[in-house]
PDB file of C-alpha atoms in Angstrom:
ATOM      1  CA  MET A 265      94.632 111.868 120.438  1.00 38.00           C
ATOM      2  CA  SER A 266      96.461 115.166 119.793  1.00 37.00           C
ATOM      3  CA  ALA A 267      98.808 115.669 116.857  1.00 41.00           C
ATOM      4  CA  PHE A 268     101.723 115.608 119.291  1.00 40.00           C
ATOM      5  CA  GLY A 269     100.406 112.395 120.829  1.00 36.00           C
ATOM      6  CA  ASN A 270     100.175 110.784 117.405  1.00 38.00           C
ATOM      7  CA  ARG A 271     103.746 111.772 116.602  1.00 46.00           C
ATOM      8  CA  VAL A 272     104.972 110.208 119.838  1.00 39.00           C
ATOM      9  CA  LYS A 273     102.910 107.062 119.193  1.00 40.00           C
ATOM     10  CA  PHE A 274     104.328 106.538 115.704  1.00 50.00           C
ATOM     11  CA  ALA A 275     107.883 107.280 116.814  1.00 50.00           C
ATOM     12  CA  LEU A 276     107.594 104.671 119.578  1.00 49.00           C
ATOM     13  CA  ALA A 277     105.919 102.235 117.186  1.00 67.00           C
ATOM     14  CA  GLY A 278     108.833 102.580 114.799  1.00 62.00           C
ATOM     15  CA  GLU A 279     111.356 101.634 117.456  1.00 69.00           C
ATOM     16  CA  ILE A 280     109.192  98.738 118.666  1.00 74.00           C
ATOM     17  CA  LEU A 281     108.779  97.381 115.141  1.00 72.00           C
ATOM     18  CA  GLU A 282     112.525  97.462 114.615  1.00 71.00           C
ATOM     19  CA  ILE A 283     112.854  95.068 117.551  1.00 76.00           C
ATOM     20  CA  ALA A 284     109.808  92.946 116.705  1.00 73.00           C
ATOM     21  CA  ASN A 285     110.240  92.467 112.950  1.00 73.00           C
ATOM     22  CA  PRO A 286     112.986  89.805 113.104  1.00 74.00           C
ATOM     23  CA  LEU A 287     110.985  87.884 115.729  1.00 61.00           C
ATOM     24  CA  LEU A 288     107.608  87.675 113.975  1.00 73.00           C
ATOM     25  CA  PRO A 289     106.277  84.123 113.468  1.00 72.00           C
ATOM     26  CA  GLY A 290     107.036  82.845 109.999  1.00 76.00           C
ATOM     27  CA  ARG A 291     109.572  85.651 109.483  1.00 86.00           C
ATOM     28  CA  PRO A 292     107.410  87.526 106.942  1.00 91.00           C
ATOM     29  CA  HIS A 293     110.142  89.981 105.962  1.00 93.00           C
ATOM     30  CA  GLU A 294     112.444  87.095 105.051  1.00 93.00           C
ATOM     31  CA  GLU A 295     109.566  85.597 103.060  1.00 94.00           C
ATOM     32  CA  LEU A 296     109.164  88.873 101.189  1.00 96.00           C
ATOM     33  CA  ILE A 297     112.846  89.067 100.297  1.00 95.00           C
ATOM     34  CA  ARG A 298     113.016  85.414  99.192  1.00 94.00           C
ATOM     35  CA  HIS A 299     110.239  85.991  96.686  1.00 95.00           C
ATOM     36  CA  ALA A 300     111.657  89.334  95.561  1.00 94.00           C
ATOM     37  CA  GLU A 301     114.872  87.464  94.741  1.00 91.00           C
ATOM     38  CA  LEU A 302     113.072  85.104  92.338  1.00 85.00           C
ATOM     39  CA  GLY A 303     113.610  87.579  89.513  1.00 80.00           C
ATOM     40  CA  SER A 304     115.789  90.549  88.712  1.00 79.00           C
ATOM     41  CA  VAL A 305     115.339  92.910  91.660  1.00 84.00           C
ATOM     42  CA  GLY A 306     116.705  96.095  90.068  1.00 89.00           C
ATOM     43  CA  ARG A 307     115.142  99.368  91.174  1.00 96.00           C
ATOM     44  CA  VAL A 308     112.868  98.761  94.158  1.00 97.00           C
ATOM     45  CA  LEU A 309     109.950 100.656  95.655  1.00 98.00           C
ATOM     46  CA  GLU A 310     108.638  99.651  99.088  1.00 98.00           C
ATOM     47  CA  LEU A 311     105.048 100.674  99.871  1.00 98.00           C
ATOM     48  CA  CYS A 312     104.022 101.474 103.451  1.00 96.00           C
ATOM     49  CA  ALA A 313     107.687 101.143 104.253  1.00 96.00           C
ATOM     50  CA  GLY A 314     107.537 102.284 107.871  1.00 93.00           C
ATOM     51  CA  THR A 315     111.145 102.379 109.014  1.00 94.00           C
ATOM     52  CA  GLY A 316     112.356 100.726 105.810  1.00 95.00           C
ATOM     53  CA  TYR A 317     113.248  97.481 107.557  1.00 95.00           C
ATOM     54  CA  ALA A 318     112.497  95.323 104.493  1.00 96.00           C
ATOM     55  CA  SER A 319     114.453  97.599 102.169  1.00 97.00           C
ATOM     56  CA  ARG A 320     117.465  97.470 104.478  1.00 96.00           C
ATOM     57  CA  LEU A 321     117.213  93.706 104.590  1.00 95.00           C
ATOM     58  CA  LEU A 322     117.116  93.548 100.793  1.00 96.00           C
ATOM     59  CA  VAL A 323     120.094  95.806 100.118  1.00 96.00           C
ATOM     60  CA  GLY A 324     122.066  93.975 102.798  1.00 94.00           C
ATOM     61  CA  ARG A 325     121.879  90.935 100.546  1.00 94.00           C
ATOM     62  CA  HIS A 326     122.052  92.835  97.266  1.00 95.00           C
ATOM     63  CA  PRO A 327     124.303  95.886  97.632  1.00 94.00           C
ATOM     64  CA  GLU A 328     123.794  96.768  93.958  1.00 94.00           C
ATOM     65  CA  VAL A 329     120.088  97.415  94.533  1.00 95.00           C
ATOM     66  CA  ARG A 330     118.740 100.925  95.034  1.00 96.00           C
ATOM     67  CA  ALA A 331     115.521 101.056  97.040  1.00 97.00           C
ATOM     68  CA  VAL A 332     113.008 103.777  97.833  1.00 98.00           C
ATOM     69  CA  GLY A 333     110.589 103.395 100.716  1.00 98.00           C
ATOM     70  CA  VAL A 334     107.398 105.482 100.896  1.00 98.00           C
ATOM     71  CA  ASP A 335     105.341 105.919 104.061  1.00 96.00           C
ATOM     72  CA  LEU A 336     102.801 108.476 105.233  1.00 94.00           C
ATOM     73  CA  SER A 337     104.267 108.705 108.745  1.00 91.00           C
ATOM     74  CA  SER A 338     107.073 111.220 109.119  1.00 92.00           C
ATOM     75  CA  GLU A 339     107.858 109.711 112.529  1.00 91.00           C
ATOM     76  CA  MET A 340     108.398 106.222 111.081  1.00 91.00           C
ATOM     77  CA  ILE A 341     110.517 107.726 108.312  1.00 95.00           C
ATOM     78  CA  ALA A 342     112.622 109.603 110.874  1.00 93.00           C
ATOM     79  CA  VAL A 343     113.318 106.396 112.802  1.00 92.00           C
ATOM     80  CA  GLY A 344     114.271 104.646 109.571  1.00 94.00           C
ATOM     81  CA  ARG A 345     116.570 107.437 108.454  1.00 96.00           C
ATOM     82  CA  ARG A 346     118.421 107.235 111.764  1.00 94.00           C
ATOM     83  CA  LYS A 347     118.880 103.497 111.222  1.00 94.00           C
ATOM     84  CA  LEU A 348     120.209 104.109 107.719  1.00 97.00           C
ATOM     85  CA  SER A 349     122.628 106.756 108.939  1.00 96.00           C
ATOM     86  CA  ARG A 350     123.986 104.601 111.756  1.00 94.00           C
ATOM     87  CA  ALA A 351     124.463 101.650 109.418  1.00 95.00           C
ATOM     88  CA  GLU A 352     125.988 103.923 106.741  1.00 97.00           C
ATOM     89  CA  ILE A 353     123.533 102.609 104.144  1.00 97.00           C
ATOM     90  CA  THR A 354     123.372 104.979 101.187  1.00 96.00           C
ATOM     91  CA  ASN A 355     121.343 102.971  98.648  1.00 96.00           C
ATOM     92  CA  VAL A 356     118.018 103.191 100.499  1.00 98.00           C
ATOM     93  CA  THR A 357     115.993 106.413 100.444  1.00 98.00           C
ATOM     94  CA  LEU A 358     112.978 106.903 102.704  1.00 98.00           C
ATOM     95  CA  VAL A 359     110.318 109.368 101.567  1.00 97.00           C
ATOM     96  CA  GLN A 360     107.237 110.662 103.323  1.00 97.00           C
ATOM     97  CA  GLY A 361     104.427 110.394 100.815  1.00 96.00           C
ATOM     98  CA  ASP A 362     101.094 109.008  99.707  1.00 97.00           C
ATOM     99  CA  ILE A 363     101.204 105.533  98.119  1.00 98.00           C
ATOM    100  CA  ALA A 364      97.965 106.357  96.303  1.00 98.00           C
ATOM    101  CA  ALA A 365      99.702 109.166  94.361  1.00 97.00           C
ATOM    102  CA  LEU A 366     103.315 108.145  93.850  1.00 97.00           C
ATOM    103  CA  PRO A 367     105.617 111.001  92.786  1.00 95.00           C
ATOM    104  CA  TYR A 368     107.527 108.886  90.243  1.00 97.00           C
ATOM    105  CA  PRO A 369     107.328 108.638  86.453  1.00 97.00           C
ATOM    106  CA  ASP A 370     106.045 105.630  84.528  1.00 96.00           C
ATOM    107  CA  ASN A 371     108.361 102.604  84.286  1.00 96.00           C
ATOM    108  CA  SER A 372     110.714 103.907  86.968  1.00 96.00           C
ATOM    109  CA  PHE A 373     110.942 100.712  89.078  1.00 97.00           C
ATOM    110  CA  ASP A 374     111.535  97.016  88.439  1.00 96.00           C
ATOM    111  CA  THR A 375     110.071  95.723  91.712  1.00 97.00           C
ATOM    112  CA  VAL A 376     107.443  96.988  94.135  1.00 98.00           C
ATOM    113  CA  MET A 377     107.157  95.271  97.511  1.00 98.00           C
ATOM    114  CA  SER A 378     105.020  95.559 100.613  1.00 97.00           C
ATOM    115  CA  VAL A 379     104.908  93.664 103.879  1.00 96.00           C
ATOM    116  CA  PHE A 380     101.974  94.139 106.305  1.00 92.00           C
ATOM    117  CA  GLY A 381     101.172  97.512 104.766  1.00 93.00           C
ATOM    118  CA  LEU A 382      98.223  97.172 102.422  1.00 96.00           C
ATOM    119  CA  HIS A 383      95.765  95.934 105.037  1.00 92.00           C
ATOM    120  CA  GLU A 384      96.410  99.097 107.046  1.00 91.00           C
ATOM    121  CA  VAL A 385      95.265 101.570 104.413  1.00 94.00           C
ATOM    122  CA  PRO A 386      91.635 102.389 103.472  1.00 95.00           C
ATOM    123  CA  THR A 387      89.987 100.620 100.541  1.00 95.00           C
ATOM    124  CA  ALA A 388      90.298 103.477  98.046  1.00 97.00           C
ATOM    125  CA  VAL A 389      93.919 104.172  98.985  1.00 97.00           C
ATOM    126  CA  ARG A 390      94.795 100.496  98.537  1.00 97.00           C
ATOM    127  CA  ALA A 391      93.148 100.349  95.114  1.00 97.00           C
ATOM    128  CA  ASN A 392      94.915 103.499  93.944  1.00 98.00           C
ATOM    129  CA  ALA A 393      98.232 102.247  95.331  1.00 98.00           C
ATOM    130  CA  ILE A 394      97.989  99.063  93.273  1.00 98.00           C
ATOM    131  CA  ARG A 395      97.136 101.028  90.128  1.00 97.00           C
ATOM    132  CA  GLU A 396     100.020 103.384  90.838  1.00 98.00           C
ATOM    133  CA  SER A 397     102.306 100.398  91.312  1.00 98.00           C
ATOM    134  CA  ALA A 398     101.374  99.089  87.864  1.00 97.00           C
ATOM    135  CA  ARG A 399     102.133 102.520  86.416  1.00 97.00           C
ATOM    136  CA  VAL A 400     105.559 103.009  87.990  1.00 98.00           C
ATOM    137  CA  LEU A 401     106.539  99.405  87.197  1.00 97.00           C
ATOM    138  CA  GLY A 402     105.475  99.213  83.588  1.00 87.00           C
ATOM    139  CA  PRO A 403     105.194  95.984  81.538  1.00 92.00           C
ATOM    140  CA  GLY A 404     107.139  93.100  83.044  1.00 93.00           C
ATOM    141  CA  GLY A 405     107.582  94.780  86.433  1.00 95.00           C
ATOM    142  CA  ARG A 406     106.822  92.697  89.521  1.00 97.00           C
ATOM    143  CA  ILE A 407     105.031  93.314  92.790  1.00 98.00           C
ATOM    144  CA  VAL A 408     105.730  91.154  95.838  1.00 98.00           C
ATOM    145  CA  ILE A 409     103.337  91.273  98.788  1.00 98.00           C
ATOM    146  CA  VAL A 410     103.240  89.584 102.181  1.00 97.00           C
ATOM    147  CA  ASP A 411     100.150  90.478 104.172  1.00 94.00           C
ATOM    148  CA  LEU A 412      97.421  89.148 106.433  1.00 89.00           C
ATOM    149  CA  ASP A 413      95.208  86.232 105.493  1.00 87.00           C
ATOM    150  CA  ARG A 414      92.485  84.152 107.137  1.00 80.00           C
ATOM    151  CA  PRO A 415      93.222  80.421 107.383  1.00 72.00           C
ATOM    152  CA  ALA A 416      89.889  78.595 107.336  1.00 67.00           C
ATOM    153  CA  SER A 417      90.994  76.189 110.058  1.00 60.00           C
ATOM    154  CA  ILE A 418      91.376  79.014 112.563  1.00 62.00           C
ATOM    155  CA  GLY A 419      88.990  81.487 110.971  1.00 58.00           C
ATOM    156  CA  LEU A 420      87.187  82.417 114.178  1.00 57.00           C
ATOM    157  CA  LEU A 421      90.468  83.186 115.918  1.00 69.00           C
ATOM    158  CA  MET A 422      91.575  85.348 113.000  1.00 69.00           C
ATOM    159  CA  ASP A 423      88.183  87.093 112.971  1.00 61.00           C
ATOM    160  CA  ALA A 424      88.646  87.966 116.644  1.00 67.00           C
ATOM    161  CA  TYR A 425      92.131  89.324 115.969  1.00 64.00           C
ATOM    162  CA  LEU A 426      90.922  91.438 113.036  1.00 63.00           C
ATOM    163  CA  LEU A 427      88.008  92.800 115.049  1.00 67.00           C
ATOM    164  CA  ALA A 428      90.102  93.669 118.094  1.00 64.00           C
ATOM    165  CA  LEU A 429      93.346  94.945 116.612  1.00 66.00           C
ATOM    166  CA  GLU A 430      92.954  95.894 112.946  1.00 71.00           C
ATOM    167  CA  PRO A 431      90.888  98.498 111.072  1.00 79.00           C
ATOM    168  CA  ARG A 432      87.627  97.242 109.564  1.00 82.00           C
ATOM    169  CA  HIS A 433      88.984  97.418 106.024  1.00 87.00           C
ATOM    170  CA  ALA A 434      91.910  95.107 106.904  1.00 84.00           C
ATOM    171  CA  ARG A 435      89.841  91.984 106.246  1.00 80.00           C
ATOM    172  CA  GLU A 436      89.483  93.053 102.603  1.00 84.00           C
ATOM    173  CA  VAL A 437      92.988  91.776 101.835  1.00 90.00           C
ATOM    174  CA  CYS A 438      92.202  88.243 103.026  1.00 86.00           C
ATOM    175  CA  GLY A 439      91.301  85.365 100.739  1.00 86.00           C
ATOM    176  CA  ASN A 440      91.274  86.577  97.141  1.00 93.00           C
ATOM    177  CA  GLY A 441      90.899  90.239  98.046  1.00 93.00           C
ATOM    178  CA  LEU A 442      94.401  91.282  97.034  1.00 96.00           C
ATOM    179  CA  VAL A 443      94.559  88.804  94.162  1.00 97.00           C
ATOM    180  CA  ASP A 444      91.375  90.223  92.622  1.00 97.00           C
ATOM    181  CA  LEU A 445      92.578  93.784  93.130  1.00 97.00           C
ATOM    182  CA  LEU A 446      95.878  93.026  91.392  1.00 98.00           C
ATOM    183  CA  THR A 447      94.189  91.210  88.518  1.00 97.00           C
ATOM    184  CA  ASN A 448      91.766  94.084  87.977  1.00 96.00           C
ATOM    185  CA  SER A 449      94.715  96.496  87.878  1.00 96.00           C
ATOM    186  CA  GLY A 450      96.574  94.766  85.048  1.00 95.00           C
ATOM    187  CA  PHE A 451      98.700  92.256  86.950  1.00 97.00           C
ATOM    188  CA  SER A 452      99.093  88.567  86.192  1.00 96.00           C
ATOM    189  CA  ILE A 453      99.311  86.426  89.332  1.00 97.00           C
ATOM    190  CA  ASP A 454     102.464  84.306  89.321  1.00 97.00           C
ATOM    191  CA  ILE A 455     102.424  83.029  92.907  1.00 97.00           C
ATOM    192  CA  HIS A 456      99.723  83.044  95.554  1.00 97.00           C
ATOM    193  CA  LYS A 457     100.548  81.202  98.765  1.00 95.00           C
ATOM    194  CA  PRO A 458      97.547  81.463 101.107  1.00 93.00           C
ATOM    195  CA  ALA A 459      97.962  81.309 104.868  1.00 87.00           C
ATOM    196  CA  ASN A 460      97.859  78.014 106.729  1.00 82.00           C
ATOM    197  CA  PRO A 461      97.447  77.140 110.428  1.00 73.00           C
ATOM    198  CA  PHE A 462     101.179  77.696 110.975  1.00 73.00           C
ATOM    199  CA  ARG A 463     101.548  80.880 108.928  1.00 76.00           C
ATOM    200  CA  MET A 464      99.000  83.691 109.278  1.00 80.00           C
ATOM    201  CA  THR A 465     100.130  85.510 106.147  1.00 90.00           C
ATOM    202  CA  GLN A 466      99.726  85.170 102.408  1.00 94.00           C
ATOM    203  CA  THR A 467     102.410  85.753  99.799  1.00 97.00           C
ATOM    204  CA  ILE A 468     101.662  87.107  96.332  1.00 97.00           C
ATOM    205  CA  VAL A 469     103.972  87.697  93.384  1.00 97.00           C
ATOM    206  CA  ALA A 470     102.419  89.335  90.322  1.00 97.00           C
ATOM    207  CA  THR A 471     103.666  90.831  87.070  1.00 97.00           C
ATOM    208  CA  VAL A 472     102.411  93.759  85.014  1.00 96.00           C
ATOM    209  CA  GLY A 473     101.337  92.706  81.555  1.00 85.00           C
ATOM    210  CA  ALA A 474     103.278  89.435  81.380  1.00 50.00           C
ATOM    211  CA  ALA A 475     103.787  86.264  83.385  1.00 41.00           C
ATOM    212  CA  LEU A 476     106.927  85.879  85.471  1.00 40.00           C
ATOM    213  CA  ASP A 477     109.432  83.518  83.892  1.00 43.00           C
ATOM    214  CA  ASP A 478     110.282  80.517  86.071  1.00 39.00           C
TER     215      ASP A 478
END
């Protein structure tokens, strides 16, 4: 596909996702925000933010929060910025950038979050993004992730979905893939809710250098 074709594809995808996100089974974005709210939210960084839907949802509930969303797609970012402008939301900033090389100093965020983003990126990018998250969070900072998983009871169905619709590296996040990556990058796992037959996603909350207080 040409560069122009890719730009059109991502622009259309952004608009489609804006419609689809509230309708997804299990409401994964709501799940993300519920777990982000378990602790002090503070300064928030959203990885693979797309149009910034999750960040907008968060600041709608917590107007005191300031969120930054990073995504590689300028087309997705453009869609999100239009949404922010129309809604007159000023405490969310969307930035085109590489999550594997975040342009922020150490200890600059309290919370990092990602929904359906980490399975999309290649293995090395994902690993670097988690290490970068630990760096910009600093000790006590939390990461909250909602992403794909593979329920054993419908494993063959999930395998077919992954093969047909997701990149090969997507399956690496399933099971303990993300948990092991986080642990190896200095995080302590506070919550890991695997998928079940009624919810095709997993939820992870982890803390840099210290366990999350209940």
